[in-house]
Each structure stands twice: as structure tokens, then as C-alpha cells.
Amino acid sequence: MNILNFLISSALSLLAFRSFSIISVWSIATMEGENNSIILGSIIALMWLINLVTLPLSGDLLDRNRKKKILIISSILSVIAINAYYFFFYHSEVSYVYLAIAASILATANSIVTSSINSTIPFLTDKENYTKYIGIATSLNSIQSIAGAILGGGGVALFGSQMSILVVSIFYAISLILLFFVKIRGEELATTNRQSFLQRSSVGFRILFKINNEKITCYIAMITNFILTPMMVVILPLYVASHYHDIKPLAYFEISFAMGMGLGGLILSKVDFNTHTRLKPAVFGNMLIGVGIIFFSILDSFYLKLLSMLFSGFGLSLINIATNSVRSFAVPNHFRARLESAIFFLCVITIPIGSQSFGYLIQNYGQEIMNPLLFMMGAIVSFSSLTFFLSKHTRIMLLKSNEELDQIYIKSYPSAFKG
């Protein structure tokens, strides 16, 4: 029940943020004015940029302090931010500044929750259950994405955005309450009191760049995030607003993507990586993300576009579980959160660049550029999958069993964990 409280709390927090994201981007995409795409891209970019500043801090905080305390603080900030957003956006003069600040706080708290999942699970279960619960966490993540799309898209369509934001606030509150019932045992807190914050926050990056396979995997994820996240939060809302003039198709696309993630998580959580390797799901998953984006750009049928979104979600789940589960075994406990934060930092840093770039291109070249842009983006993601084969170190690690991976980084790269 302990680990379930943690996973459900995390899922509810992610559900709330997913719903908020859909509600807020749709509100901007459908506002009157000629600069919606640039404003939307700019706010998304600002939200992720502020997130970047806090990511190294979150990893350091999670490794040096009790994870439960940090999660509770971030949850309290989420409750405050969502209610501040509600007040300023619906009961005061609409301001993009208020929206951007609230969204940035919520995104930062969301990042802490997201990066804490993989680093906290090892303290809540036995080693033989790591992959199982990472798979369950991925499945819950997909379920909350489906529910978030329904709550965000369907809620706006049926009850309006104001009532939907109130429901989001309730989910944040329930997530906070559940955290008080989570007990995290056996934590090894990092003791680096004589180091400055900059030295401590750089530890994760030092580890990352010394471990070749994690570095290569991170580069692939940076390419995917540069393309996939801006597609979901910038291009897709603008595409739906332009072609369908209704929020419901956006919710359907989000649900289809999340269903693919859930299916991938369900399948891979049952795989025993002591008898099967991670290489195939990692490569196939990344290629499937790109194929899904390409199909979305060239297919006219709404239902086939839904299927293409399912392909991309399925692929994302496969590669995430295959690569994240490596770190659950290979990284020492008291370094894991900082390494996760460093990886997430580099993955996130490409999102504001992509969001701003794609928003600018659509604004200046019109809606007709969307499909060619998506086709090119999908091709880039698919071809990046070849890197798994070209990188010897990455290929070797993805071919190892759970038993072979146990604490392998500190054995293979001892200099990365000094200091």
C-alpha cells in the first residue's frame, strides 16, 4: 500500500498538470488576436526555461534531503499556484504574465514529481520489482494522460475552463494528502556539506558525461523532446484549432497517445529483463515515435491520425521503460536523483527551443507548413534510432540483464562518483 500511495499521488499530480496544460494552451490558442502561435510558443518556452533553472536544484534537494519533504513542499506550491492561476485568470484582468508565472511553478513542481519517481521506487520495493513498478508508473502516467485529456478537453467542452481548473485544484490537493501516508525508508543522503551549490548541482552532469551509454541515450532523448513535446503542446493545439475548430479532437489525440503509452507500459512491465534484452524495445520504441509523427502528417483520415498518435505513445513508453530501468539498477541510490535531474535538464533544454521555433515558423509561414514540418520532424526522430547501434557502449548496456546491471556504473566508472 505504501508504494501505491506514492504512485497514485504522483499520478494525480501528473494528471492535474496534464489537465491544466490542455486547458491553458486551448485558452490561448482560441483567444482573439493574430499572434496566438507566437504567444503560445513563448509561454511554453518560458515555462520550460524557468523549469530548467530549478532542475539542478531539485536533483540536489532530492539527494541531500528526505524525498518526502521535498515532494510535500512542491505539492503545496502546486496547490498555491493553481489557485493563484484561477484567481488571476478568471477573476482579474487576463494577463499572460500571470499565466506564465503560474504555469512555470506548476511545471517545476511537475518536474520534481516526474524525476522523483525513478529515484524513489528503489526505496519502496525490492530489486526484483524495480522494472515492474517502473512499468506500472508508466502505465499510471498514461492513464493520467487519458484522464487529463478527458478532464481538460471534455471538461472545457462540457463545463467550461473555469470549472475544469477547480477540479484540477482538487486533484492537486488529494495528491498532497496522499503524500503524508508515504513512508520512504533506507535513504542514503548525500553528504557534501563543504561543496557549494554549483559544485553539488554539477555532480549529475559529471556522472552523465562520464557514462557513455547514458550520454548517448540522453542525446537521443534531446532530439525526441525537441520535436515531440512542442508537437504536443504547440503544433497540435494550433492544428486542431485551425482544422476542427473544437477542443474535442485535441482531447481524442491526447487520449490516443496516452493509450499507446499505457499499452507499451503494460506490455513491458511484464517482461523479464534477465531473459530478454532492452535493446530491441529501445530502438523499436524510438523508431515508432517518428513513424507515428510521419503518419500523422501524411494521412487525411481523422481515425488514422488517432492511430498514428497511438503508435507514437506506444513507442515513447517502450524507450522510456527500457532506458530508465537501466538506471534503477546501475546507479548508486544517493546519486540517482541528481543523475535523473541532469538527464531531464538536457532533455528539457531543447523543448523551449523547439516550442519557440515551431511557433515562429507557423506564425510566419502559415498553417500549410504544419504537415511538411511534422514529416521532417518524424524522419529525424526515426533516423536517430540508429545511434543505439552505432554506440558500442550503449548497445552493450542495453544487452545486459538486471543482475549484470546491478551497481555496474560504480564498478565501470568509479571516477564518476568520487566527491
Coordinates of C-alpha atoms in Angstrom, one line a residue:
M1 CA 0.0 0.0 0.0
N2 CA 3.0 2.3 0.7
I3 CA 4.3 2.3 -2.9
L4 CA 0.7 2.5 -4.2
N5 CA 0.1 5.7 -2.2
F6 CA 3.3 7.1 -3.7
L7 CA 2.4 6.1 -7.3
I8 CA -1.2 7.3 -7.0
S9 CA -0.1 10.6 -5.5
S10 CA 2.4 11.1 -8.3
A11 CA -0.2 10.1 -11.0
L12 CA -2.8 12.5 -9.6
S13 CA -0.2 15.3 -9.6
L14 CA 0.7 14.5 -13.2
L15 CA -3.0 14.2 -14.1
A16 CA -3.6 17.7 -12.7
F17 CA -0.7 19.2 -14.6
R18 CA -1.8 17.4 -17.8
S19 CA -5.3 18.8 -17.5
F20 CA -4.0 22.2 -16.7
S21 CA -1.8 22.1 -19.8
I22 CA -4.6 21.3 -22.1
I23 CA -6.9 23.9 -20.6
S24 CA -4.3 26.7 -20.7
V25 CA -3.0 26.0 -24.2
W26 CA -6.5 25.8 -25.6
S27 CA -7.4 29.1 -23.9
I28 CA -4.5 30.8 -25.6
A29 CA -4.9 29.1 -29.0
T30 CA -8.6 30.2 -29.2
M31 CA -8.2 33.8 -27.9
E32 CA -8.8 36.6 -30.3
G33 CA -5.7 38.0 -31.9
E34 CA -3.2 37.4 -34.6
N35 CA -0.2 36.4 -32.5
N36 CA -1.6 33.3 -30.8
S37 CA 1.0 30.9 -32.1
I38 CA 3.9 33.2 -31.0
I39 CA 2.3 33.9 -27.6
L40 CA 1.6 30.2 -27.1
G41 CA 5.2 29.2 -28.2
S42 CA 6.7 31.9 -26.0
I43 CA 4.7 30.9 -22.8
I44 CA 5.6 27.3 -23.3
A45 CA 9.2 28.3 -23.9
L46 CA 9.3 30.5 -20.8
M47 CA 7.7 27.8 -18.7
W48 CA 10.4 25.3 -19.7
L49 CA 13.2 27.8 -19.3
I50 CA 12.2 28.5 -15.7
N51 CA 11.9 24.8 -15.2
L52 CA 15.5 24.4 -16.4
V53 CA 16.8 26.8 -13.8
T54 CA 15.2 24.7 -11.0
L55 CA 16.0 21.2 -12.3
P56 CA 19.6 21.0 -10.9
L57 CA 18.3 22.3 -7.6
S58 CA 15.6 19.6 -7.5
G59 CA 18.1 16.8 -8.0
D60 CA 20.4 18.2 -5.3
L61 CA 17.4 18.6 -2.9
L62 CA 16.2 15.1 -3.5
D63 CA 19.6 13.5 -2.9
R64 CA 20.5 15.6 0.1
N65 CA 17.2 15.8 1.9
R66 CA 14.3 13.4 2.6
K67 CA 12.4 12.9 -0.6
K68 CA 9.1 13.0 1.1
K69 CA 9.8 16.5 2.5
I70 CA 10.7 17.9 -0.9
L71 CA 7.7 16.3 -2.6
I72 CA 5.3 17.7 0.0
I73 CA 6.8 21.2 -0.4
S74 CA 6.5 21.0 -4.2
S75 CA 2.9 19.7 -3.8
I76 CA 2.0 22.7 -1.5
L77 CA 3.4 25.1 -4.1
S78 CA 1.3 23.4 -6.8
V79 CA -1.9 23.9 -4.8
I80 CA -1.0 27.6 -4.2
A81 CA -0.1 28.1 -7.9
I82 CA -3.2 26.6 -9.4
N83 CA -5.4 28.6 -7.1
A84 CA -3.5 31.8 -7.9
Y85 CA -3.9 31.0 -11.6
Y86 CA -7.7 30.5 -11.1
F87 CA -8.0 33.9 -9.3
F88 CA -5.9 36.0 -11.7
F89 CA -7.1 34.4 -14.9
Y90 CA -10.8 34.2 -14.2
H91 CA -11.4 36.9 -11.5
S92 CA -8.9 39.6 -12.6
E93 CA -7.8 41.1 -15.9
V94 CA -6.4 38.3 -18.1
S95 CA -2.6 38.6 -18.2
Y96 CA -0.2 36.3 -20.0
V97 CA 2.3 37.2 -17.3
Y98 CA 0.1 35.6 -14.5
L99 CA -0.5 32.6 -16.7
A100 CA 3.3 32.2 -17.4
I101 CA 4.3 32.5 -13.8
A102 CA 1.7 30.0 -12.5
A103 CA 2.4 27.6 -15.4
S104 CA 6.2 27.8 -14.6
I105 CA 5.6 27.0 -10.9
L106 CA 3.4 24.1 -11.8
A107 CA 5.8 22.8 -14.5
T108 CA 8.7 23.0 -12.0
A109 CA 6.7 21.0 -9.4
N110 CA 5.7 18.6 -12.1
S111 CA 9.4 18.0 -13.0
I112 CA 10.2 17.3 -9.4
V113 CA 7.5 14.7 -9.2
T114 CA 8.5 13.2 -12.6
S115 CA 12.2 13.0 -11.8
S116 CA 11.5 11.6 -8.3
I117 CA 9.5 8.6 -9.5
N118 CA 12.5 6.6 -10.8
S119 CA 14.8 7.7 -7.9
T120 CA 12.2 6.9 -5.2
I121 CA 10.9 3.5 -6.4
P122 CA 14.1 1.7 -5.3
F123 CA 13.4 2.8 -1.7
L124 CA 9.8 1.5 -1.8
T125 CA 10.2 -2.1 -3.2
D126 CA 12.7 -4.9 -3.7
K127 CA 15.2 -5.0 -6.6
E128 CA 13.3 -7.8 -8.4
N129 CA 10.3 -5.5 -8.6
Y130 CA 12.0 -2.4 -9.9
T131 CA 11.1 -2.9 -13.6
K132 CA 7.6 -4.0 -12.6
Y133 CA 6.8 -0.8 -10.7
I134 CA 8.6 1.4 -13.3
G135 CA 6.2 -0.2 -15.8
I136 CA 3.2 0.4 -13.5
A137 CA 4.3 4.0 -13.1
T138 CA 4.5 4.4 -16.8
S139 CA 1.0 2.8 -17.2
L140 CA -0.4 5.2 -14.5
N141 CA 1.3 8.0 -16.3
S142 CA -0.6 7.0 -19.5
I143 CA -3.8 6.6 -17.6
Q144 CA -3.5 10.1 -16.1
S145 CA -2.8 11.4 -19.6
I146 CA -6.0 9.8 -20.8
A147 CA -7.9 11.2 -17.8
G148 CA -6.2 14.5 -18.2
A149 CA -7.2 14.8 -21.8
I150 CA -10.8 13.9 -20.8
L151 CA -10.8 16.3 -17.9
G152 CA -9.0 19.0 -19.8
G153 CA -10.7 18.7 -23.2
G154 CA -14.0 17.2 -22.2
G155 CA -14.3 19.4 -19.1
V156 CA -13.8 22.6 -21.1
A157 CA -16.3 21.4 -23.7
L158 CA -19.0 20.5 -21.2
F159 CA -18.4 22.7 -18.2
G160 CA -16.0 25.4 -19.3
S161 CA -12.4 26.1 -18.4
Q162 CA -13.2 27.8 -15.1
M163 CA -14.9 24.8 -13.6
S164 CA -12.3 22.5 -15.0
I165 CA -9.5 24.4 -13.2
L166 CA -11.3 24.0 -9.9
V167 CA -11.4 20.2 -10.5
V168 CA -7.6 20.4 -11.2
S169 CA -7.1 22.1 -7.9
I170 CA -8.9 19.3 -6.1
F171 CA -6.6 16.7 -7.7
Y172 CA -3.6 18.6 -6.5
A173 CA -5.0 18.7 -3.0
I174 CA -5.7 14.9 -3.0
S175 CA -2.2 14.3 -4.2
L176 CA -0.8 16.3 -1.3
I177 CA -2.9 14.4 1.2
L178 CA -1.7 11.0 -0.1
L179 CA 1.9 12.0 0.3
F180 CA 1.5 12.2 4.1
F181 CA 0.8 8.4 4.1
V182 CA 4.0 7.6 2.2
K183 CA 6.9 6.2 4.2
I184 CA 10.3 6.2 2.4
R185 CA 12.9 4.0 4.2
G186 CA 16.6 3.3 3.7
E187 CA 17.6 6.6 2.1
E188 CA 21.3 7.3 1.9
L189 CA 21.6 11.1 1.9
A190 CA 24.5 12.6 0.0
T191 CA 26.9 14.4 2.4
T192 CA 28.7 17.1 0.5
N193 CA 28.4 20.0 3.0
R194 CA 31.8 21.5 2.0
Q195 CA 30.8 21.8 -1.6
S196 CA 29.0 24.9 -3.0
F197 CA 25.6 24.5 -4.6
L198 CA 27.2 24.9 -8.1
Q199 CA 29.6 22.0 -7.3
R200 CA 26.8 19.8 -5.9
S201 CA 24.4 20.5 -8.8
S202 CA 27.1 19.7 -11.3
V203 CA 27.6 16.2 -9.9
G204 CA 24.8 14.8 -12.0
F205 CA 26.3 16.3 -15.2
R206 CA 29.7 14.9 -14.3
I207 CA 28.3 11.5 -13.9
L208 CA 26.2 11.7 -17.1
F209 CA 29.1 12.8 -19.3
K210 CA 31.4 10.1 -17.9
I211 CA 28.9 7.3 -18.5
N212 CA 29.0 6.9 -22.3
N213 CA 25.7 5.0 -22.8
E214 CA 23.7 7.4 -20.6
K215 CA 25.2 10.3 -22.6
I216 CA 24.2 8.8 -25.9
T217 CA 20.7 7.9 -24.6
C218 CA 20.3 11.5 -23.4
Y219 CA 21.3 12.9 -26.8
I220 CA 18.6 10.8 -28.5
A221 CA 16.1 11.9 -25.9
M222 CA 17.1 15.6 -26.5
I223 CA 16.3 15.2 -30.2
T224 CA 13.0 13.5 -29.4
N225 CA 12.0 16.2 -26.9
F226 CA 12.9 19.0 -29.3
I227 CA 10.3 17.5 -31.6
L228 CA 7.7 15.6 -29.7
T229 CA 6.9 17.9 -26.8
P230 CA 6.5 21.0 -29.0
M231 CA 4.3 19.0 -31.3
M232 CA 2.0 18.0 -28.5
V233 CA 1.8 21.4 -26.7
V234 CA 2.2 23.9 -29.6
I235 CA 1.6 22.4 -33.0
L236 CA -1.2 20.0 -32.1
P237 CA -3.5 22.6 -30.4
L238 CA -2.9 25.1 -33.2
Y239 CA -3.6 22.3 -35.8
V240 CA -6.9 21.3 -34.1
A241 CA -8.0 24.9 -33.6
S242 CA -7.3 25.5 -37.3
H243 CA -8.8 22.3 -38.8
Y244 CA -11.5 21.3 -36.4
H245 CA -12.4 24.5 -34.5
D246 CA -13.3 22.3 -31.5
I247 CA -11.3 21.1 -28.5
K248 CA -12.7 17.6 -28.6
P249 CA -10.4 16.3 -31.4
L250 CA -7.4 17.6 -29.3
A251 CA -8.7 15.5 -26.4
Y252 CA -9.1 12.5 -28.7
F253 CA -5.5 12.9 -30.0
E254 CA -4.2 13.2 -26.4
I255 CA -6.2 10.1 -25.3
S256 CA -4.9 8.1 -28.2
F257 CA -1.3 9.0 -27.5
A258 CA -1.8 8.1 -23.8
M259 CA -3.5 4.8 -24.7
G260 CA -0.4 3.9 -26.7
M261 CA 1.8 4.8 -23.6
G262 CA -0.4 2.7 -21.4
L263 CA -0.3 -0.3 -23.7
G264 CA 3.5 -0.1 -24.0
G265 CA 3.9 0.2 -20.2
L266 CA 1.6 -2.7 -19.6
I267 CA 3.5 -5.0 -22.0
L268 CA 7.0 -4.0 -21.0
S269 CA 6.2 -4.2 -17.2
K270 CA 5.7 -8.0 -17.7
V271 CA 9.0 -8.5 -19.5
D272 CA 11.8 -10.2 -17.5
F273 CA 15.0 -8.4 -18.5
N274 CA 17.0 -11.2 -17.1
T275 CA 16.0 -13.3 -20.1
H276 CA 15.2 -10.5 -22.6
T277 CA 17.3 -7.5 -23.6
R278 CA 16.4 -3.8 -23.6
L279 CA 18.0 -3.0 -27.0
K280 CA 15.0 -4.0 -29.1
P281 CA 12.3 -2.1 -27.2
A282 CA 14.6 1.0 -27.1
V283 CA 15.3 1.0 -30.8
F284 CA 11.8 0.0 -31.9
G285 CA 10.2 2.4 -29.5
N286 CA 12.2 5.4 -30.7
M287 CA 11.5 4.5 -34.4
L288 CA 7.8 4.1 -33.7
I289 CA 7.7 7.7 -32.3
G290 CA 9.0 9.0 -35.6
V291 CA 6.8 6.8 -37.7
G292 CA 3.7 7.9 -35.8
I293 CA 4.6 11.6 -36.4
I294 CA 5.2 10.9 -40.1
F295 CA 1.8 9.0 -40.5
F296 CA 0.1 11.9 -38.7
S297 CA 1.5 14.3 -41.3
I298 CA 0.6 12.3 -44.4
L299 CA -2.8 10.7 -43.5
D300 CA -6.0 12.6 -44.0
S301 CA -8.4 10.4 -42.1
F302 CA -9.0 11.5 -38.5
Y303 CA -9.2 7.9 -37.3
L304 CA -5.8 7.1 -38.9
K305 CA -4.3 10.1 -37.3
L306 CA -5.6 8.8 -34.0
L307 CA -3.9 5.5 -34.7
S308 CA -0.6 7.3 -35.6
M309 CA -0.8 9.1 -32.2
L310 CA -1.2 5.7 -30.5
F311 CA 1.9 4.5 -32.3
S312 CA 4.0 7.4 -31.0
G313 CA 2.7 7.0 -27.5
F314 CA 3.5 3.2 -27.6
G315 CA 7.0 3.9 -28.8
L316 CA 7.7 6.6 -26.1
S317 CA 6.6 4.1 -23.4
L318 CA 8.9 1.4 -24.8
I319 CA 12.0 3.5 -24.9
N320 CA 11.4 5.2 -21.6
I321 CA 11.0 1.9 -19.7
A322 CA 13.9 0.3 -21.4
T323 CA 16.3 3.1 -20.7
N324 CA 15.0 4.3 -17.3
S325 CA 15.1 0.8 -15.8
V326 CA 18.8 0.6 -16.6
R327 CA 19.5 3.4 -14.1
S328 CA 17.3 1.8 -11.4
F329 CA 19.9 -1.0 -11.2
A330 CA 23.1 0.6 -12.3
V331 CA 23.2 3.9 -10.4
P332 CA 24.0 4.1 -6.6
N333 CA 21.0 5.2 -4.7
H334 CA 22.3 8.5 -3.3
F335 CA 23.4 9.7 -6.8
R336 CA 20.3 8.7 -8.7
A337 CA 18.2 11.8 -8.3
R338 CA 21.0 14.1 -9.4
L339 CA 21.7 12.0 -12.5
E340 CA 18.0 11.9 -13.3
S341 CA 17.8 15.7 -13.0
A342 CA 20.9 16.2 -15.2
I343 CA 19.3 14.0 -17.9
F344 CA 16.0 15.7 -17.6
F345 CA 17.7 19.1 -17.7
L346 CA 19.3 18.3 -21.0
C347 CA 16.1 16.8 -22.4
V348 CA 14.1 19.8 -21.3
I349 CA 16.6 22.4 -22.6
T350 CA 15.6 21.5 -26.2
I351 CA 11.8 22.0 -25.5
P352 CA 11.7 25.8 -25.3
I353 CA 13.9 26.0 -28.4
G354 CA 11.6 23.7 -30.3
S355 CA 8.4 25.4 -28.9
Q356 CA 9.6 28.9 -29.9
S357 CA 11.0 27.8 -33.3
F358 CA 7.9 25.9 -34.4
G359 CA 5.6 28.7 -33.1
Y360 CA 7.7 31.2 -35.1
L361 CA 7.6 29.1 -38.3
I362 CA 3.8 28.6 -38.2
Q363 CA 3.2 32.2 -37.4
N364 CA 5.4 33.4 -40.4
Y365 CA 4.7 30.7 -42.9
G366 CA 1.1 29.8 -42.1
Q367 CA -0.8 26.7 -41.3
E368 CA 0.2 25.0 -44.6
I369 CA 3.7 24.4 -43.2
M370 CA 2.5 22.1 -40.4
N371 CA 2.3 18.8 -42.3
P372 CA 5.7 19.2 -44.1
L373 CA 7.2 20.2 -40.8
L374 CA 5.8 17.2 -39.0
F375 CA 7.0 14.9 -41.7
M376 CA 10.6 16.2 -41.4
M377 CA 10.4 16.0 -37.6
G378 CA 9.2 12.4 -37.7
A379 CA 12.0 11.4 -40.1
I380 CA 14.7 12.9 -37.8
V381 CA 13.4 11.0 -34.8
S382 CA 13.3 7.7 -36.7
F383 CA 16.8 8.1 -38.0
S384 CA 18.2 9.0 -34.6
S385 CA 17.3 5.4 -33.5
L386 CA 20.4 4.2 -35.5
T387 CA 22.6 5.8 -32.8
F388 CA 21.7 2.8 -30.5
F389 CA 23.5 0.5 -32.9
L390 CA 26.4 3.0 -33.7
S391 CA 27.2 3.5 -30.0
K392 CA 29.1 0.4 -28.7
H393 CA 28.7 1.3 -25.0
T394 CA 25.0 2.0 -25.3
R395 CA 24.4 -1.3 -27.1
I396 CA 26.4 -3.3 -24.5
M397 CA 24.5 -1.9 -21.6
L398 CA 21.1 -2.4 -23.2
L399 CA 22.0 -6.1 -23.8
K400 CA 22.8 -6.7 -20.1
S401 CA 20.4 -8.5 -17.7
N402 CA 19.2 -6.9 -14.5
E403 CA 21.7 -9.0 -12.5
E404 CA 24.6 -7.8 -14.7
L405 CA 23.5 -4.2 -14.4
D406 CA 23.4 -4.2 -10.6
Q407 CA 25.6 -1.3 -9.4
I408 CA 27.6 -1.6 -12.7
Y409 CA 28.2 2.1 -13.1
I410 CA 30.2 2.5 -9.9
K411 CA 32.2 -0.6 -10.9
S412 CA 32.8 0.5 -14.5
Y413 CA 33.1 4.3 -13.9
P414 CA 34.4 4.8 -10.4
S415 CA 35.8 8.2 -11.1
A416 CA 32.3 9.5 -12.0
F417 CA 31.1 9.0 -8.4
K418 CA 34.0 10.5 -6.5
G419 CA 33.4 13.6 -4.3

